[in-house]
Each structure stands twice: as C-alpha cells, then as structure tokens.
Amino acid sequence: MGHIKLNQITKSFGDVEVIPPLDLTIENGEFAVFVGPSGCGKSTLLRLIAGLEDVSSGHIEIDGRDVTDVPPAKRGLAMVFQSYALYPHMSVRKNIAFPLHMAGMDQAEQQRRVERAASVLNLTDYLDRRPGQLSGGQRQRVAIGRAIVREPAAFLFDEPLSNLDAALRHGMRMEIGELHQSLSTTMIYVTHDQVEAMTMADKIVVLRAGVIEQVGSPLDLYREPRNLFVAGFIGSPTMNLIEGDEARKHGAHTIGIRPEHIVPGDPDGAPWSGTVGLSEHLGSDTFLHVHGTGLTESITVRADGEVPLRHGDRVGLTPNAERIHRFDQAGLRIA
Amino acid sequence: MATKASKSAARLMMAPAVTLLLGWMLVPLTMTLYFSFADYRPLRATFEPWIGFDNYVRFTSSSSFWDAVTTTLVMVGSILAITVVLGILLALLLDKPIFGQGIVRILIISPFFVMPTVSALVWKNMMMDPVNGVFSHVSRFLGATPHDFLTQTPLFSIILIVSWQWLPFATLILLTAIQSLDGEQLEAAEMDGAPPLKRFWHIILPHLARAITIVILIQTIFLLAIFAEIFVTTQGSFGTRTLTYLVFQRVLESQNVGLGSAGGIIAVILANIIALFLMRAVGKNLDA
Ligand SMILES: Nc1ncnc2c1ncn2[C@@H]1O[C@H](COP(=O)(O)OP(=O)(O)OP(=O)(O)O)[C@@H](O)[C@H]1O
Ligand SMILES: [Mg+2]
C-alpha cells in the first residue's frame, strides 16, 4: 500500500510562503519524481510528506488515513537522505537493523531481514564494516537497505545520487529502478536532474517556487509541456525557443522546437539557415549550435554522430512542423 | 596527509616545542626525584643526599596517606560525574534556539573566568556561610535550620564549588560536539522510530563519546591538583585532605622537603595510573 494524497497543503517559514496551496495525488506503487530548479521547495515538500516538517495548513492522507498530525515514525514511510545519514558508530548490520531494533522486533527476524536486504543490495560482505569504511555507492546502498527492511508504505528519496560520480549514478539509477520493479512500493524521488526524472519516473511533478507547473508521465511532459517553464526544463539539450515574426507566423507569441526535431541539410531551399558554431560530438549524436539564423542567438540541432559539418559551415535547418510547440503571451501552451 | 614526508616534516617542526616542554617538565621532575631520596630539611640545615626509600615508606605508612588517596578519588570522581552529566544536559539545552541565546551562553561560561581562590571565598562567605550565606537565608526563610555546609558536609561543599567552576568547560566542549552532529542523522533516527530518549542514547551519546573522553582526561589532570579551594575553605580538615594537600601540609608542618618530594612523586605516579586507566577505558573512542 502507499497511496498518498496532499490536500491544499501549504508551508511557510516565518513570513515566507515556500509552498502555496498545493494538491497532489500519488497512486499506490507509483514512482513519482519531484523535479525543479534549486530552492523550488522539492525537499520541503518531501519533508512535509515525511512529517519532518509540519504543514502550515492543509491535510496529508496516506492510504486514506489522515496523517497530518501523526509523527514521522508512525506514518509508515522510509526516507533516504542526500547525506545518507548513516549512524557512523554502528556497523552496517546495526545500521540496517536499527529501525527493526527500535520497533522491538525479535532478534531472529531482524537477522533474517537484514540478511535478505543485504543480499538484494550486494552488501553481504560489508555487514560488519563501519559506514566510514565504505565507498559512496556502498553507503548509498546501506541507506537504502535501512529503508527497505522496514517494509514501508512508501520510500522517500531526497537527491540520493547527487554525491556520486556520473558512472555510479547511472548504476544506482538502474538499481533503484529495479528495486522499484521488484518491490512495487510507492516511491517519491526528489532530484533537480531532469535526466534522472525522465529515466526513472512513472509520474513527474515539475515544481517552480513551490507551485506545481505540470504533472504527468515523462512522455506527456516531453510531448506536451504545459508552459514555457516545463518546455525549457524537460529534455536535454533544452528546447529552442523562438519569439518574434517566426512565432507570429505560427499564430503564437513563442514557439519551441526540440533539437531532435530539426533536420540539418542543404542551406538552399531550407526554411531556416545559419552558420555552425560550436559542435558537441558525443559519438552517437552531434549537437550543433547554429548562429546567424535571425531567429534567436543560437539554435541547437541534433545531427547524426558522424555529420560532416564543421565550424563555420553554412547549414540549412528544416523543423518538423508537427513538433512545433506554440505558447501564448503568458507562456501557456496553445493547444 | 599522513605521508612519510609530511610525518617527518611534522616531527621536525614539532621538535623545538617538544624539547622546550621536556626541559620545562624534566628539570623540576628530576629535582623532585632527587630530593625524594634525600634527607633534606633546610631549616635544620640537614642534607644527606641518599637515604634510600625512607621518605617513601614514611609517607605511605601514615594512615592519612590512604585517607588522602580515597578523598582524592571520591572528589575527582564526583566532580567528573557532576560536570559531565550536567554539562551534557546544559549543552543539549543551549543547542536549542532559545531567547537571548548569546547572553545565556556567556553567563554559563563566566564561572570559568573566576579565579579558584576568589570563587572559593565567594562560595564560603556569601553562599555557604551558616549566618550570612545566601543558602542560610533561604533555609531560614523556609523555616528550616540553616545547614553549615563547610563543617557538616565539607567534602560535598568543595565538590560543589569545584563542579561549579568546571561545569562551563565541560558544557562548552560538549556543546561544540553536539553542534557538529549532522541533523539528518537525528531525522533519520526519528523516521526509524526512535523516540527522543532513544535518539539521545543511540545517536547523540555515541557522537559525544569523544568529547566526553576529552573532558574527562583534561579535567582529571587539573582536578588532581585542586588546592586553592581546599586551602580557602576547610584547610584540609574534616576529611577533605587530598593527596596534593597532604604533600603541602607535610612540607609545611615538618619543613621536610625530602618527605614532601616523595609524596609529590607518589602523586605523579598515581595520576599517571589514573590517566592510563582512563585512556584504556575511554581512550578507544579517540581513534574511532
Ligand atoms: N528551515 C527553513 N527556514 C526558512 N526557509 C527555509 C527552510 N528550509 C527551506 N527554506 C526555504 O524554502 C525554499 C525551498 O527549499 P527546499 O530545500 O525545499 O528547496 P529544494 O527544492 O530542495 O532545493 P535544492 O534542489 O537546492 O535542494 C528555499 O527558498 C529555502 O530557502
Ligand atoms: Mg533539496
């Protein structure tokens, strides 16, 4: 179980309203990702759900039970912190067993659950070490182990991978994804990295300044961003946003076109053209930054990995007309 | 940074300080050691450089020696217990955001700035005096007979005075230790279902272990040498004669430098035994 419902919740620190009234439902078994720029209130929202902060108003329901005034330990949620928050003076075994020990579970059952969590997370060889003797990735796994032994209704992750290097982050992303598949427990995952959000989520919640800008599946957000903020935030590299005459031709204030929906080609006869500036060769793809198109300062285009264009070449650009997003004066999507 | 080069560089740079300190300590220590085996009574112009262990035998065989050892241990032990326990409680309290935090912190630290002699005099004459002391006024106000602290419970009174002096030190060290605790650890423990007392026991106390060790070690060194507080209040009577005070009395009353030196060396050995024992007992926290 793990159906979480936020009902008109708000949060203020003193006079500063960090979260204006907000509604959100997370279904049982869903992998929800909160994503948004730094300081937008992701952690605050997660801590409100965890019960580490009190809501200023509104109600939180978990599985139909109003938990607004229930202390964190009684909400049946487990949290994995960005700093891992392992207990440094306890062995890995004791760390993982700590919530069970606190619940007064009998020794044999504790042992059994710790062993099982350790084998799932490849920690069996490290059970008798202290956290200080582990690598970052191993510590992260211990923190996850401590969360899963409790068999919580939902897992809360606050940027759990931001202290890891790129390769390890990718590996852990897969592991957490697989863990979600095998446990099928609700997970709420906070990140400011939209790649993490896109790859892991069933449902992405895009936040800006405490306000939900859009909720939807990764592909929904990719295909139909509700406003300019989401359009610019989701997708990598970011969408090209064009204003002025070109936009007016499409009956919009701003149009957006993703780099992967522009085809580079011969400058003659192409609707747009410009000179290639910097190009980023990734092997599989090349990202061309095209200048002097008269549309915006620079247009990013995804080309084939071995495209023969180089700095200073003239290039024609053909946008895929069906993939042009139109936004009005207020930045909202025009259907 | 523990490379071979950095280690030898560190040794080289520490050498002058270590040499100076060694000289500083070694010279008096050697002289004391030398006198402790001599019959040296300057007022009677007696000086016999070697009389073997006579001084040691004389010093330890008097009944007041073992009394003094017991008194010292009780006094140091009680003061340590009081300062550490109260220090932890105060540190926990001061760590919470409270109104006028800065001023409260300075007030709590202030006893440390009062000289031992002065504080002992203030306690003796203004607080504990059976006629004019604050405590006697309070108990008279409540209708009770005033308690004559320094005659009825002299050891306890001295423990009280010295604990008051050392509490700020313990509080300060423990407060900085508490402030260095990662708040997420406490939140994690809270989510893991640990109520406040268990959080204290399983998270905060282990985190403080190192600081507590340091407080105990440093205080022990200073507490073994308590003198002014006893001199000002009871002059070592009524079972408040510590080893340090006994040495002082022996030298003073018999003008016997040899005997006093032997007592001093015994005190040093005893202090080292205690320090070693403490290191063994709690020192493993230092390299955790
Ligand atoms: N205890 C607090 N007191 C006052 N303001 C706070 C407190 N905690 C957070 N805030 C403010 O609330 C806002 C949201 O903070 P929050 O930590 O939720 O951001 P975030 O989205 O998690 O950012 P990041 O990606 O950098 O972690 C910030 O503007 C922050 O300054
Ligand atoms: Mg955050």
XYZ file of C-alpha atoms and ligand atoms in Angstrom:
655
model
C 0.000 0.000 0.000
C 1.093 3.569 -0.386
C -1.475 5.932 -1.726
C -0.511 9.474 -0.815
C -2.817 12.417 -1.120
C -1.928 16.037 -0.438
C -4.906 18.259 0.119
C -4.416 22.034 -0.143
C -1.210 21.876 1.874
C 0.866 24.998 2.425
C 4.132 25.672 4.162
C 5.552 28.958 5.390
C 8.808 29.591 7.184
C 8.000 32.723 9.161
C 6.576 35.179 6.653
C 7.939 33.382 3.633
C 5.440 31.127 1.937
C 7.541 28.387 0.403
C 4.627 26.234 -0.716
C 1.378 27.933 -1.701
C -1.757 25.738 -1.533
C -0.951 22.527 -3.364
C -2.896 19.397 -4.304
C -1.266 16.193 -5.423
C -2.118 12.513 -5.511
C 0.416 9.739 -5.787
C -1.031 6.364 -6.635
C -0.108 3.123 -4.975
C 3.063 1.620 -6.450
C 3.890 4.683 -8.480
C 7.390 6.060 -8.960
C 6.880 9.793 -8.620
C 9.694 12.248 -9.208
C 9.686 15.833 -7.937
C 11.866 17.894 -10.176
C 12.600 21.583 -10.359
C 15.352 24.146 -10.004
C 17.247 24.615 -6.754
C 15.226 26.211 -3.976
C 11.842 25.490 -5.515
C 10.641 23.558 -2.479
C 11.179 19.927 -3.501
C 12.880 18.939 -0.269
C 10.366 20.891 1.746
C 7.504 19.065 0.082
C 9.155 15.715 0.721
C 9.798 16.593 4.353
C 6.174 17.605 4.744
C 5.112 14.191 3.488
C 7.653 12.518 5.786
C 6.429 14.530 8.750
C 9.811 16.101 9.455
C 8.151 19.480 8.948
C 4.639 20.428 9.991
C 2.310 21.728 7.310
C 1.102 25.285 7.853
C -2.348 24.275 6.643
C -3.998 21.510 4.673
C -4.123 17.756 5.066
C -1.955 14.784 4.176
C -3.535 11.384 3.688
C -1.727 8.080 3.412
C -3.871 5.118 2.393
C -6.981 7.044 3.299
C -5.768 7.860 6.812
C -5.286 11.494 7.767
C -1.669 11.642 8.964
C -1.329 15.423 9.171
C -0.643 15.276 12.917
C 0.945 11.821 13.007
C 4.651 11.792 13.935
C 7.096 10.654 11.224
C 7.778 7.223 12.681
C 4.085 6.338 12.645
C 3.466 7.265 9.017
C 4.998 4.064 7.729
C 7.355 5.868 5.360
C 11.089 5.409 4.959
C 13.435 8.123 3.811
C 16.846 8.079 2.160
C 18.754 11.295 2.747
C 21.138 13.089 0.443
C 23.946 12.798 3.005
C 22.911 9.146 3.597
C 22.620 9.973 7.345
C 24.126 6.636 8.362
C 24.970 6.172 12.027
C 28.778 6.346 11.976
C 29.421 4.414 15.191
C 27.319 1.409 14.189
C 28.268 -1.413 11.858
C 26.410 -1.741 8.568
C 24.422 -4.582 10.125
C 23.379 -2.436 13.095
C 22.559 0.464 10.796
C 20.217 -1.626 8.701
C 18.701 -3.285 11.754
C 18.191 -0.003 13.616
C 14.565 0.616 12.622
C 13.744 -3.022 13.419
C 15.522 -2.739 16.764
C 13.502 0.376 17.524
C 10.306 -1.443 16.630
C 11.241 -4.130 19.166
C 11.325 -6.919 16.589
C 12.822 -10.205 17.796
C 16.472 -10.905 17.029
C 15.983 -13.817 14.644
C 13.548 -11.903 12.459
C 15.822 -8.853 12.495
C 18.718 -11.038 11.393
C 16.669 -12.613 8.632
C 15.512 -9.285 7.226
C 18.966 -7.713 7.377
C 20.493 -10.667 5.550
C 17.843 -10.506 2.885
C 18.214 -6.767 2.350
C 21.994 -7.191 2.264
C 21.803 -9.852 -0.415
C 19.422 -7.777 -2.533
C 21.776 -4.805 -2.304
C 25.082 -6.713 -2.601
C 26.147 -5.717 0.888
C 26.649 -9.160 2.405
C 30.434 -8.825 2.505
C 30.303 -5.462 4.217
C 27.868 -6.134 7.045
C 30.495 -5.857 9.756
C 32.142 -2.696 8.499
C 31.503 0.821 9.729
C 29.993 3.348 7.277
C 33.312 5.225 7.277
C 34.953 2.221 5.651
C 32.583 2.122 2.669
C 32.580 3.846 -0.706
C 29.913 6.390 -1.608
C 27.870 3.895 -3.606
C 28.027 1.316 -0.821
C 26.920 3.894 1.732
C 24.037 4.776 -0.511
C 23.044 1.122 -0.626
C 23.228 0.843 3.155
C 20.893 3.826 3.420
C 18.504 2.116 1.012
C 18.864 -1.130 2.967
C 17.903 0.655 6.149
C 14.808 1.892 4.349
C 13.678 -1.384 2.794
C 13.904 -3.594 5.913
C 11.025 -1.672 7.423
C 8.794 -2.643 4.518
C 7.343 0.868 4.397
C 4.237 2.012 2.587
C 6.384 4.349 0.524
C 10.017 5.345 0.066
C 11.105 8.955 0.034
C 14.402 9.804 -1.630
C 15.924 13.273 -1.390
C 18.520 13.631 -4.146
C 20.085 10.319 -3.172
C 22.548 10.214 -6.048
C 23.860 13.753 -6.117
C 27.016 12.841 -4.175
C 28.025 10.105 -6.606
C 30.083 10.312 -9.773
C 28.421 10.004 -13.170
C 29.085 6.284 -13.756
C 27.986 5.272 -10.290
C 24.951 7.494 -10.537
C 23.893 5.691 -13.684
C 24.384 2.316 -11.985
C 22.439 3.308 -8.890
C 19.665 4.743 -11.041
C 19.236 1.333 -12.617
C 19.352 -0.358 -9.216
C 16.724 1.881 -7.723
C 14.595 1.367 -10.817
C 14.910 -2.390 -10.475
C 14.203 -2.202 -6.773
C 11.002 -0.392 -7.602
C 10.076 -3.078 -10.103
C 10.661 -5.893 -7.632
C 9.108 -4.261 -4.561
C 6.426 -2.328 -6.417
C 6.213 0.016 -3.468
C 5.372 3.672 -3.932
C 8.482 5.800 -4.302
C 8.843 9.539 -4.227
C 12.115 10.742 -5.574
C 13.437 14.288 -5.446
C 16.013 15.474 -7.932
C 16.965 18.587 -9.821
C 18.357 16.484 -12.635
C 15.779 16.156 -15.393
C 17.590 13.147 -16.877
C 17.036 11.243 -13.640
C 13.428 12.328 -13.687
C 12.872 11.251 -17.301
C 14.551 7.865 -16.936
C 13.062 6.743 -13.639
C 9.630 8.250 -13.242
C 6.151 6.931 -13.805
C 4.981 10.388 -12.952
C 6.944 13.610 -12.965
C 5.918 16.572 -10.847
C 7.579 19.749 -12.082
C 7.824 22.404 -9.407
C 8.703 26.062 -9.582
C 8.715 28.262 -6.488
C 6.515 25.777 -4.653
C 3.933 25.678 -7.420
C 3.261 22.549 -9.452
C 3.786 23.532 -13.076
C 2.786 20.193 -14.544
C 2.187 16.597 -13.531
C 2.410 13.752 -15.980
C 4.337 10.845 -17.406
C 7.789 11.619 -18.818
C 6.495 11.362 -22.371
C 3.483 13.579 -21.647
C 5.802 16.250 -20.409
C 8.094 15.775 -23.342
C 5.345 15.833 -25.926
C 3.040 18.405 -24.444
C 4.716 20.740 -21.981
C 2.006 22.848 -20.495
C 4.037 26.033 -20.411
C 7.364 27.559 -21.298
C 8.945 26.639 -17.956
C 8.263 22.930 -18.369
C 9.221 23.113 -22.026
C 12.587 24.561 -21.107
C 13.129 22.276 -18.156
C 12.347 18.864 -19.639
C 14.528 17.498 -22.411
C 18.225 17.618 -22.988
C 19.587 19.658 -24.628
C 16.855 22.166 -23.936
C 14.194 23.141 -26.404
C 14.896 26.045 -28.762
C 12.513 28.886 -28.009
C 11.847 31.385 -30.779
C 9.926 34.654 -30.490
C 9.046 37.411 -32.949
C 7.993 37.141 -36.586
C 8.662 33.452 -36.948
C 6.441 32.766 -33.925
C 3.728 35.087 -35.212
C 3.693 33.096 -38.465
C 2.500 30.176 -36.336
C -0.012 32.341 -34.506
C 1.896 32.256 -31.240
C 3.973 34.540 -29.047
C 6.709 31.960 -28.652
C 7.343 28.728 -30.467
C 9.503 25.896 -29.245
C 11.238 23.182 -31.212
C 13.448 20.487 -29.736
C 16.955 19.942 -31.174
C 15.993 16.416 -32.232
C 13.094 17.725 -34.318
C 15.194 19.869 -36.607
C 16.865 18.265 -39.580
C 20.113 19.859 -40.776
C 20.695 19.873 -44.517
C 21.427 21.917 -47.599
C 21.101 25.685 -46.980
C 19.288 26.169 -50.315
C 15.550 25.781 -50.016
C 15.560 25.132 -46.255
C 13.185 27.338 -44.221
C 15.983 28.429 -41.852
C 19.693 28.631 -42.308
C 22.772 29.728 -40.398
C 26.440 29.040 -39.669
C 27.641 26.247 -37.469
C 29.273 27.471 -34.274
C 30.338 25.064 -31.607
C 29.522 21.425 -32.220
C 29.479 18.816 -29.457
C 30.435 15.351 -30.658
C 29.053 12.649 -28.400
C 29.766 9.767 -30.755
C 26.187 8.661 -31.233
C 24.954 12.196 -31.807
C 26.357 15.598 -32.572
C 24.805 18.742 -31.194
C 25.299 21.700 -33.491
C 24.916 25.245 -32.222
C 23.836 27.226 -35.250
C 24.213 31.012 -35.261
C 23.005 33.779 -37.512
C 19.627 32.298 -38.290
C 17.885 35.573 -37.481
C 15.551 33.666 -35.121
C 17.417 33.610 -31.827
C 21.033 33.934 -30.906
C 21.715 30.240 -31.287
C 19.690 27.209 -32.312
C 20.680 23.796 -31.086
C 20.247 20.957 -33.555
C 20.785 17.259 -33.083
C 22.575 15.702 -36.023
C 23.993 12.304 -36.772
C 27.118 11.388 -34.823
C 29.308 11.487 -37.881
C 27.817 14.503 -39.620
C 30.496 16.120 -41.824
C 29.707 19.691 -40.785
C 32.304 21.788 -39.029
C 32.724 25.228 -37.513
C 31.827 27.989 -39.934
C 29.903 25.821 -42.428
C 26.582 27.071 -43.763
C 23.712 24.789 -42.883
C 20.013 24.698 -43.635
C 17.520 23.758 -40.946
C 14.158 22.112 -41.507
C 11.937 21.892 -38.442
C 9.424 19.109 -38.171
C 6.239 21.145 -38.411
C 4.225 18.707 -36.317
C 6.650 19.011 -33.462
C 6.476 22.762 -33.064
C 5.118 23.797 -29.674
C 3.197 27.055 -29.537
C 2.917 29.274 -26.468
C 0.926 32.436 -25.871
C 1.912 35.743 -24.320
C 1.609 34.317 -20.799
C 3.804 31.357 -21.684
C 0.952 28.860 -21.720
C 0.654 26.190 -24.351
C -1.722 26.824 -27.251
C -3.443 23.540 -27.969
C 48.008 13.804 4.750
C 49.788 11.060 6.627
C 52.506 10.530 4.074
C 56.053 9.740 5.130
C 57.261 13.173 4.067
C 54.541 15.028 5.946
C 55.163 12.934 9.060
C 58.869 13.647 9.215
C 58.257 17.301 8.437
C 55.789 17.428 11.296
C 58.296 15.819 13.609
C 60.984 18.280 12.625
C 58.752 21.264 13.180
C 57.494 19.991 16.499
C 60.969 19.266 17.794
C 61.717 22.710 19.329
C 58.419 22.797 21.192
C 58.793 19.249 22.423
C 62.368 19.872 23.568
C 61.354 23.003 25.434
C 58.426 21.274 27.090
C 60.551 18.298 28.031
C 63.168 20.557 29.621
C 60.458 22.525 31.334
C 58.994 19.426 32.886
C 62.079 17.307 33.244
C 64.141 19.717 35.329
C 61.658 20.058 38.225
C 60.721 16.404 37.977
C 64.348 15.293 38.233
C 64.975 17.626 41.141
C 61.916 16.327 42.970
C 63.032 12.791 42.287
C 66.499 13.625 43.608
C 65.175 15.266 46.810
C 62.739 12.419 47.414
C 65.648 10.100 48.120
C 67.421 12.652 50.314
C 67.042 13.731 53.891
C 66.648 17.412 53.156
C 65.407 19.749 55.874
C 66.654 23.234 55.015
C 65.607 24.886 58.319
C 67.689 22.436 60.300
C 70.478 22.586 57.757
C 70.284 18.839 57.234
C 71.199 17.476 53.859
C 72.021 13.830 53.333
C 71.838 13.031 49.601
C 70.875 9.346 49.826
C 68.680 7.714 52.407
C 67.060 5.164 50.108
C 63.296 4.744 50.218
C 62.908 6.049 53.785
C 60.857 9.073 52.725
C 58.510 6.925 50.645
C 57.980 4.451 53.454
C 57.298 7.239 55.919
C 54.882 8.977 53.598
C 52.823 5.939 52.648
C 52.797 4.271 56.044
C 50.923 7.098 57.755
C 47.183 6.472 57.973
C 46.461 9.906 56.482
C 48.017 8.769 53.193
C 45.319 6.251 52.335
C 42.632 8.605 53.582
C 44.019 11.234 51.260
C 44.046 8.837 48.316
C 40.413 7.902 48.947
C 39.396 11.543 49.376
C 41.138 12.471 46.129
C 39.427 9.700 44.191
C 35.994 10.496 45.637
C 36.428 14.200 44.992
C 37.710 13.868 41.422
C 35.192 11.142 40.580
C 32.209 13.103 41.877
C 33.236 16.317 40.159
C 33.729 14.455 36.881
C 30.335 12.797 37.177
C 28.558 16.045 38.030
C 30.233 18.153 35.348
C 29.795 15.570 32.592
C 26.143 14.813 33.344
C 25.131 18.433 33.908
C 27.377 19.507 31.048
C 25.541 17.221 28.632
C 22.156 18.438 29.845
C 23.169 22.094 29.595
C 24.728 21.565 26.181
C 21.520 19.932 24.933
C 19.583 22.888 26.285
C 21.902 25.521 24.839
C 21.826 23.821 21.468
C 18.113 24.578 21.202
C 17.277 28.007 19.849
C 16.218 29.936 22.954
C 15.552 33.579 23.638
C 18.730 35.542 24.400
C 20.918 32.616 23.476
C 24.126 34.624 23.177
C 23.817 36.179 26.626
C 22.828 32.884 28.246
C 25.893 31.238 26.734
C 28.225 33.920 28.048
C 26.629 33.718 31.500
C 27.064 29.971 31.589
C 30.693 30.226 30.615
C 31.513 33.017 33.076
C 32.396 30.904 36.168
C 35.405 29.718 34.247
C 36.849 33.226 34.321
C 36.738 33.495 38.110
C 39.976 32.610 39.868
C 39.694 29.485 42.043
C 40.669 31.348 45.210
C 38.117 34.071 44.587
C 35.324 31.691 43.750
C 36.057 29.570 46.823
C 35.976 32.695 49.011
C 32.736 33.858 47.440
C 31.138 30.468 47.969
C 32.429 30.252 51.521
C 31.444 33.710 52.700
C 28.480 34.650 50.544
C 26.780 31.387 49.741
C 27.577 28.753 52.345
C 28.159 30.822 55.459
C 25.814 29.486 58.173
C 24.901 33.012 59.350
C 25.113 35.351 56.403
C 25.210 32.999 53.415
C 22.508 33.022 50.773
C 21.691 29.379 51.470
C 21.173 30.039 55.191
C 18.899 32.979 54.442
C 16.870 30.820 52.105
C 16.526 27.991 54.602
C 15.615 30.420 57.391
C 13.043 31.959 55.089
C 11.609 28.499 54.525
C 11.608 27.918 58.265
C 14.421 25.362 58.343
C 17.624 25.416 60.349
C 20.499 26.659 58.210
C 22.877 23.998 57.044
C 26.511 24.601 57.953
C 27.954 23.363 54.709
C 31.648 23.542 55.402
C 31.501 21.807 58.788
C 28.664 19.375 58.281
C 29.314 18.345 54.670
C 32.766 19.701 53.862
C 33.686 17.263 51.100
C 30.373 17.774 49.363
C 30.755 21.552 49.632
C 34.135 21.509 47.972
C 32.813 19.188 45.264
C 30.005 21.693 44.711
C 32.367 24.648 44.428
C 34.777 22.945 42.046
C 31.980 21.473 39.938
C 30.575 24.977 39.556
C 33.947 26.112 38.288
C 34.421 23.303 35.816
C 30.886 22.956 34.517
C 31.401 25.718 31.914
C 34.396 23.944 30.459
C 32.513 20.659 30.107
C 29.445 22.437 28.736
C 31.442 24.346 26.166
C 33.275 21.311 24.800
C 30.111 19.199 24.754
C 28.108 21.988 23.135
C 30.508 22.271 20.218
C 30.371 18.493 19.881
C 26.582 18.477 19.811
C 26.562 21.254 17.253
C 28.761 19.177 14.981
C 26.192 16.371 14.882
C 24.595 16.019 11.455
C 20.926 16.922 11.829
C 19.941 14.436 9.140
C 21.156 11.610 11.383
C 18.683 12.651 14.032
C 15.933 12.971 11.467
C 16.786 9.550 10.079
C 16.584 8.110 13.589
C 13.274 9.861 14.081
C 11.929 8.298 10.882
C 13.337 4.960 12.020
C 11.053 5.149 15.006
C 13.427 6.264 17.758
C 11.726 8.476 20.378
C 13.757 11.373 21.877
C 15.334 9.367 24.712
C 16.445 6.610 22.366
C 17.766 9.162 19.909
C 19.836 10.573 22.737
C 21.079 7.144 23.766
C 21.779 5.676 20.324
C 22.817 8.730 18.318
C 23.776 11.742 20.431
C 25.653 9.976 23.224
C 27.872 7.883 20.910
C 28.565 11.058 18.934
C 29.624 12.766 22.177
C 31.859 9.890 23.304
C 34.997 11.528 22.013
C 34.213 14.903 23.551
C 33.338 13.273 26.877
C 36.664 11.462 26.819
C 38.486 14.715 26.266
C 36.567 16.475 29.035
C 37.332 13.651 31.468
C 41.013 13.481 30.623
C 41.658 17.206 30.777
C 39.608 17.739 33.915
C 41.244 14.829 35.719
C 44.651 16.344 35.176
C 43.542 19.643 36.690
C 41.315 18.198 39.398
C 44.081 16.046 40.822
C 45.842 19.307 41.622
C 42.967 21.113 43.373
C 44.474 23.252 46.080
C 43.148 26.769 46.485
C 39.559 25.646 47.081
C 40.632 23.423 49.966
C 43.081 25.926 51.383
C 40.491 28.688 51.452
C 37.613 26.642 52.847
C 38.498 23.750 55.150
C 42.279 23.744 55.176
C 42.163 20.009 54.678
C 40.205 19.239 57.824
C 37.056 17.093 58.117
C 38.158 14.540 55.550
C 38.890 16.963 52.722
C 42.632 16.333 52.666
C 43.570 15.289 49.165
C 46.953 13.958 48.181
C 48.074 17.339 46.891
C 47.023 18.971 50.118
C 48.735 16.278 52.189
C 52.015 16.935 50.390
C 51.635 20.637 51.091
C 50.941 20.012 54.792
C 53.847 17.632 55.203
C 56.315 20.075 53.739
C 54.869 22.951 55.728
C 54.490 21.335 59.134
C 57.714 19.363 59.208
C 59.713 21.585 56.892
C 60.782 18.297 55.354
C 61.459 18.808 51.646
C 62.569 15.191 51.185
C 59.334 13.803 52.574
C 57.239 16.221 50.543
C 59.109 15.342 47.367
C 58.456 11.662 47.952
C 54.746 12.497 48.359
C 54.880 14.519 45.146
C 56.406 11.639 43.210
C 53.766 9.279 44.579
C 51.068 11.722 43.473
C 52.588 11.864 39.983
C 52.680 8.064 39.778
C 49.101 7.848 40.987
C 47.945 10.455 38.474
C 49.643 8.504 35.715
C 47.978 5.286 36.778
C 44.599 7.002 36.732
C 45.297 8.609 33.366
C 46.401 5.286 31.912
C 43.312 3.606 33.271
C 41.092 6.330 31.829
C 42.821 6.131 28.469
C 42.244 2.402 28.399
C 38.648 2.695 29.462
C 37.521 5.527 27.233
C 40.513 6.253 25.019
C 39.376 3.821 22.345
C 36.843 6.495 21.444
C 39.676 8.745 20.428
C 40.686 6.771 17.365
C 37.214 5.601 16.352
N 14.092 25.810 7.735
C 13.899 26.770 6.838
N 13.699 28.044 7.224
C 13.488 29.014 6.323
N 13.452 28.828 4.983
C 13.631 27.589 4.526
C 13.864 26.495 5.420
N 14.020 25.365 4.686
C 13.896 25.747 3.403
N 13.648 27.079 3.293
C 13.439 27.814 2.054
O 12.463 27.141 1.318
C 12.760 27.146 -0.066
C 12.711 25.741 -0.601
O 13.760 24.995 -0.020
P 13.993 23.472 -0.399
O 15.089 22.987 0.467
O 12.720 22.735 -0.336
O 14.499 23.583 -1.882
P 14.874 22.429 -2.890
O 13.905 22.483 -3.984
O 15.020 21.149 -2.146
O 16.281 22.903 -3.417
P 17.602 22.058 -3.715
O 17.447 21.464 -5.075
O 18.664 23.113 -3.709
O 17.753 21.054 -2.630
C 14.115 27.807 -0.197
O 13.907 29.112 -0.685
C 14.665 27.831 1.177
O 15.416 28.990 1.388
Mg 16.678 19.875 -1.554
